[in-house]
mmCIF file of C-alpha atoms in Angstrom:
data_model
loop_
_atom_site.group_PDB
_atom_site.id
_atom_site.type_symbol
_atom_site.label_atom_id
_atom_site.label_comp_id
_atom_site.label_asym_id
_atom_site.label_seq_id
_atom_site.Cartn_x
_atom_site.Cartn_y
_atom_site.Cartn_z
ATOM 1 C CA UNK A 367 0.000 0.000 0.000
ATOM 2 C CA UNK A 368 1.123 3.305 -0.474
ATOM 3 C CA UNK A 369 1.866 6.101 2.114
ATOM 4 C CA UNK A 370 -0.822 8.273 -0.081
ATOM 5 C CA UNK A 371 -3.240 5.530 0.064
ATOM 6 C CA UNK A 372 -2.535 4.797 3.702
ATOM 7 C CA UNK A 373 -2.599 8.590 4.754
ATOM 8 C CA UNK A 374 -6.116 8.697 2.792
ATOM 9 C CA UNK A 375 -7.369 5.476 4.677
ATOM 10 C CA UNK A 376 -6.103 7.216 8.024
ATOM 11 C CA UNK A 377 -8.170 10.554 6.789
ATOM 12 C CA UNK A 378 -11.275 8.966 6.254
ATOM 13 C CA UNK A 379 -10.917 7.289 10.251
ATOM 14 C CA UNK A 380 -9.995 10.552 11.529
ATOM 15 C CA UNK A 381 -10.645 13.886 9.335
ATOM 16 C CA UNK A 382 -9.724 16.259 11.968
ATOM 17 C CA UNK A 383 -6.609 14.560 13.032
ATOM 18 C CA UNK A 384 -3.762 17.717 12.242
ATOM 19 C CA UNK A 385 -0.971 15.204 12.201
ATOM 20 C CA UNK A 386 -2.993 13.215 9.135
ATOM 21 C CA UNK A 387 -3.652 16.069 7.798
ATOM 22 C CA UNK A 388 -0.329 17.391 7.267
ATOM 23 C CA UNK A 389 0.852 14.233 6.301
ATOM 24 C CA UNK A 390 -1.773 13.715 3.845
ATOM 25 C CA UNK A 391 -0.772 17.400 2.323
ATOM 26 C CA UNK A 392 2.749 16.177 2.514
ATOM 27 C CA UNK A 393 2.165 13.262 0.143
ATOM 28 C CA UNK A 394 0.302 15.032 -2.254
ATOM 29 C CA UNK A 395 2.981 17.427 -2.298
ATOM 30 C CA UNK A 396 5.575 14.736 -3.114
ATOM 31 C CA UNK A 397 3.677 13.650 -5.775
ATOM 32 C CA UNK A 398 3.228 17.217 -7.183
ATOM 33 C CA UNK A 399 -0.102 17.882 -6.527
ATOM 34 C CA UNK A 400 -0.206 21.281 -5.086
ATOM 35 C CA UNK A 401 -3.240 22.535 -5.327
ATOM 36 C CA UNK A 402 -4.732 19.211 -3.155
ATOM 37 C CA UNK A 403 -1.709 19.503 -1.052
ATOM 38 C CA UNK A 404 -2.637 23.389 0.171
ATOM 39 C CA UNK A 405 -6.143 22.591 1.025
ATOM 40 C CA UNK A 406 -4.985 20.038 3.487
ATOM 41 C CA UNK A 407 -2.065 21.954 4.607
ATOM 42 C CA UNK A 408 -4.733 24.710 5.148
ATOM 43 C CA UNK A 409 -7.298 22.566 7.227
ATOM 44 C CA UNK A 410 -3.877 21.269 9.413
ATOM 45 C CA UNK A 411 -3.638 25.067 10.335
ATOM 46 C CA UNK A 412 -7.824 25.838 10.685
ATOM 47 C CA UNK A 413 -8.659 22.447 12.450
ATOM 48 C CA UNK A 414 -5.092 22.032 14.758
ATOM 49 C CA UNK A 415 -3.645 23.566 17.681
ATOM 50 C CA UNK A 416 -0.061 22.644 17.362
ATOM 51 C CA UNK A 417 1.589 26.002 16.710
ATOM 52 C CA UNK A 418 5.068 24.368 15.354
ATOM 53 C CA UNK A 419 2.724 22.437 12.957
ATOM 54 C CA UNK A 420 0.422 25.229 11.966
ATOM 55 C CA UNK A 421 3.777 27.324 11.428
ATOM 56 C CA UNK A 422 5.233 24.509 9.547
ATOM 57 C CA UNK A 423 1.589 24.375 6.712
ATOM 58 C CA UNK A 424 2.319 28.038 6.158
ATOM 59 C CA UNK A 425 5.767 27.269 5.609
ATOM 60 C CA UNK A 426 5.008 24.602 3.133
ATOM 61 C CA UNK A 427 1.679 26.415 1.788
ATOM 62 C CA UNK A 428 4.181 29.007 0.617
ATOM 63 C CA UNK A 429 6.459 26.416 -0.731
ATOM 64 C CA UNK A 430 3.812 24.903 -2.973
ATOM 65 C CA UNK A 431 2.617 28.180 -4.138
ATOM 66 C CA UNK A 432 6.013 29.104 -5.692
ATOM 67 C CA UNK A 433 6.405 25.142 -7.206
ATOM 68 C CA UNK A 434 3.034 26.909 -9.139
ATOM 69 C CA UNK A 435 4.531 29.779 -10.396
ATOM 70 C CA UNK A 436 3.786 33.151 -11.113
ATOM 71 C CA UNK A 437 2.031 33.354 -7.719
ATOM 72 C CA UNK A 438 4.833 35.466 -6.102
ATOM 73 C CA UNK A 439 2.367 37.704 -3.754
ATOM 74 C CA UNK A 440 0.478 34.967 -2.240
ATOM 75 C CA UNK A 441 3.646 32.763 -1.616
ATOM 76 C CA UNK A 442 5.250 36.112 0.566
ATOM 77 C CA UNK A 443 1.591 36.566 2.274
ATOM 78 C CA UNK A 444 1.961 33.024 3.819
ATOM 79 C CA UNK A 445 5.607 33.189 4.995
ATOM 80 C CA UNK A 446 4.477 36.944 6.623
ATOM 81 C CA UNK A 447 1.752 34.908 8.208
ATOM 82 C CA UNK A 448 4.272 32.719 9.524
ATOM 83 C CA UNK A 449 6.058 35.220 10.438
ATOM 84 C CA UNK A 450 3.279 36.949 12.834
ATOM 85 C CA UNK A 451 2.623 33.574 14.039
ATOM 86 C CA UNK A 452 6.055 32.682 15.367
ATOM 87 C CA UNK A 453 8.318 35.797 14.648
ATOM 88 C CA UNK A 454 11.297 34.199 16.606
ATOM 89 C CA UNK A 455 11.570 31.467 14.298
ATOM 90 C CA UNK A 456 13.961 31.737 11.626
ATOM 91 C CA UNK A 457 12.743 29.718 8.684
ATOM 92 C CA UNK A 458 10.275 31.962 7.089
ATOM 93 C CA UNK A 459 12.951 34.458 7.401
ATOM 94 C CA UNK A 460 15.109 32.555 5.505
ATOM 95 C CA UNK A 461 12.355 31.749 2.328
ATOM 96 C CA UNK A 462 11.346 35.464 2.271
ATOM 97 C CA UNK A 463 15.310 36.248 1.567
ATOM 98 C CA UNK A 464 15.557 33.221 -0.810
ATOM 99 C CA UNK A 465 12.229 34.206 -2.285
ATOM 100 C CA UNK A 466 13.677 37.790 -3.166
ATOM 101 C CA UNK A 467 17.108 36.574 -4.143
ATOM 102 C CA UNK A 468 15.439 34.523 -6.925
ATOM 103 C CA UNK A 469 13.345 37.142 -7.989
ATOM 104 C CA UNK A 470 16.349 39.790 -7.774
ATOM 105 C CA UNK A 471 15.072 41.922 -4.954
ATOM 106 C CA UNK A 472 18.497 42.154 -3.132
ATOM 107 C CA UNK A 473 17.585 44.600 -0.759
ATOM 108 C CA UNK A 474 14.945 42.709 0.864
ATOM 109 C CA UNK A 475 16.672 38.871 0.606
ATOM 110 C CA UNK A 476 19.590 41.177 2.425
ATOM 111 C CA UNK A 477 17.269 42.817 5.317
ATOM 112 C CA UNK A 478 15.867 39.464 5.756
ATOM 113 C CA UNK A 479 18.542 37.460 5.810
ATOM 114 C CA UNK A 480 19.879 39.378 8.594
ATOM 115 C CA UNK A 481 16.354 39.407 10.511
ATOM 116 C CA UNK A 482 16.423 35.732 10.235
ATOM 117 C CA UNK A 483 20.207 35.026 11.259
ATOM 118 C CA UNK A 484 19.636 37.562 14.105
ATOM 119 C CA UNK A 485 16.677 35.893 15.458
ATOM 120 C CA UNK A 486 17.593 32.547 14.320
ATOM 121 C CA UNK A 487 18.031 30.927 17.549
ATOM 122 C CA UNK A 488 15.189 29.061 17.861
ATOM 123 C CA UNK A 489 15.471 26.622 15.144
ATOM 124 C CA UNK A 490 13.609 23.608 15.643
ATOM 125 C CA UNK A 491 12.790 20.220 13.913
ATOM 126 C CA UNK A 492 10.438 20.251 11.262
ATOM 127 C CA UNK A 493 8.556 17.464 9.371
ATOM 128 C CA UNK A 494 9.260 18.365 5.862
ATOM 129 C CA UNK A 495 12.450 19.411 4.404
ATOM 130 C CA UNK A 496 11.899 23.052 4.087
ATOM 131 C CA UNK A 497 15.478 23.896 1.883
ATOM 132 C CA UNK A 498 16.433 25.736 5.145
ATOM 133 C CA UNK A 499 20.156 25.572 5.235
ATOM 134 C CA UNK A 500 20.157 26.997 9.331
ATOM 135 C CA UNK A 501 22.279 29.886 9.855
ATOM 136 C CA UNK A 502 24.786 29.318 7.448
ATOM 137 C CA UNK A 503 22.204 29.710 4.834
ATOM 138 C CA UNK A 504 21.202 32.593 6.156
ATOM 139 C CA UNK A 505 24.374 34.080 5.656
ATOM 140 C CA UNK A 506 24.829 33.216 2.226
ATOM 141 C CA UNK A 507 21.802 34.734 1.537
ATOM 142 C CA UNK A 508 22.997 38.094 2.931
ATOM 143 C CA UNK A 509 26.466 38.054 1.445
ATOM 144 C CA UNK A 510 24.979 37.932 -1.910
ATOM 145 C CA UNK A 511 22.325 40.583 -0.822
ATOM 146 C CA UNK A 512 25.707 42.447 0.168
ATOM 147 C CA UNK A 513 27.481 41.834 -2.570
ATOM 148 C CA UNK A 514 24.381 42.704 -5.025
ATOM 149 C CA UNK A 515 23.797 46.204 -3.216
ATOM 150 C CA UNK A 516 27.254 46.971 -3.347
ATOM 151 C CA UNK A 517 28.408 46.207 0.001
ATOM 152 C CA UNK A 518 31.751 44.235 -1.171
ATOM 153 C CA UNK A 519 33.579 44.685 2.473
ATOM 154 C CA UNK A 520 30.374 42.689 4.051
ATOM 155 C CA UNK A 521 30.711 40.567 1.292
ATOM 156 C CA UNK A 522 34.226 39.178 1.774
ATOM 157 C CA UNK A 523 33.799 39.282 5.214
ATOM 158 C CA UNK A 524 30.694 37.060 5.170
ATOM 159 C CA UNK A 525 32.254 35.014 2.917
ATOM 160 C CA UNK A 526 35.205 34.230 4.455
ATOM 161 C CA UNK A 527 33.393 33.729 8.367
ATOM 162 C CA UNK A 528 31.512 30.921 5.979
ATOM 163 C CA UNK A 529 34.746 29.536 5.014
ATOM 164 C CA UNK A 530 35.706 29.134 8.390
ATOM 165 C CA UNK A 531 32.334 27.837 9.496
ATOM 166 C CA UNK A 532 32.752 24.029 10.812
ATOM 167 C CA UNK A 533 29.258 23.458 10.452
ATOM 168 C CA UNK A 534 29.869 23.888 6.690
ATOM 169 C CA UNK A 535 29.749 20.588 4.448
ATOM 170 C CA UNK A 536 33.072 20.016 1.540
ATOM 171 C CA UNK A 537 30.184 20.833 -1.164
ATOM 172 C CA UNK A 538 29.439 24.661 0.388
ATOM 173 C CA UNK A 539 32.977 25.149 1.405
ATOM 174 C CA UNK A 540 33.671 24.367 -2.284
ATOM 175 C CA UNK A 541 30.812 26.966 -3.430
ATOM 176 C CA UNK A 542 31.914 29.647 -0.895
ATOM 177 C CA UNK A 543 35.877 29.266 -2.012
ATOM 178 C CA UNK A 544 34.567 29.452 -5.659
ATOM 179 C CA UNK A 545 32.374 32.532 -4.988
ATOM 180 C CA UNK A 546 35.558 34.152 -2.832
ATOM 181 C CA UNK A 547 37.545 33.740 -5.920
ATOM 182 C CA UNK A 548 35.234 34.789 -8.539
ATOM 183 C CA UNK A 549 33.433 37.773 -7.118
ATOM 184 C CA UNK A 550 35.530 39.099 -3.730
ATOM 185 C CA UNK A 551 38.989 38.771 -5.638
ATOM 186 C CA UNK A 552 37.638 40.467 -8.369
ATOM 187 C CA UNK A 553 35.552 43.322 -7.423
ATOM 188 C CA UNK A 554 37.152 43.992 -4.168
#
């Protein structure tokens, strides 16, 4: 059987359940199903009480909303409603600054990246990967923002603090020695 068709045999036994619920909008987010995925990642936050989880929907709400596409202001209107629900979390933080980085906003992916790494103690387990690369990501997220807005000292300070960073894995330190060498070295 599969989890999908075990989550929806679980649903139909418990329909208010916010852990199935989640889990069901999980699956059909796997799958790439989106649109069913947000309506049960929506009932997880109107029928739950567990504010981690209820954070975590509107994380992944957000998420599925930019797999769509051209949905930009609704995918930033769920990770500011994340935001206002736990605003000493730093995940939303961090897909608000990733969300603007991809769209070229540097300004704001900057100014968010540094709310979220300044804040970003309270980092806690979720149950969906959620691309969030802790504070490390955070501050690769401003160093570009830096280096984008003309802010090269921040820049090749960031950068190198990363480089030095033993949380880092070989495959960043590779992309932070690479970005050291072909942006800091040569604009700064």
């Amino acid at each position: 059987m599969s989890k999908l068709q075990d989550k929806l045999e679980q649903y139909i036994m418990y329909p208010t359940n916010q852990d199935i619920l989640f889990d069901l909008g999980w699956e059909y987010e796997v799958i790439g199903q989106s649109a069913a995925a947000v309506g049960f990642y929506l009932k997880t936050c109107e029928l739950g009480n567990d504010l981690d989880l209820h954070y975590e929907s509107l994380l992944r709400i957000s998420i599925c909303f930019g797999k769509q596409g051209n949905r930009r202001w609704i995918q930033r209107s769920f990770l500011f409603r994340a935001i206002s629900l736990a605003p000493k979390r730093p995940e939303a933080y961090y897909l608000l600054s990733k969300h603007y980085n991809e769209i070229g906003d540097w300004v704001e992916s900057y100014t968010y990246a540094i709310m979220g790494d300044e804040i970003g103690t309270n980092i806690k387990g979720t149950r969906s990967y959620l691309t969030f690369q802790g504070k490390i990501g955070l501050k690769l997220l401003r160093a570009e923002g830096a280096f984008k807005t003309g802010l090269f000292d921040e820049c090749k300070e960031l950068y190198n603090e990363m480089k030095n960073d033993k949380r880092a894995t070989p495959h960043f330190l590779e992309l932070v020695e690479q970005t050291l060498k072909e942006k800091c070295d040569k604009y700064i």
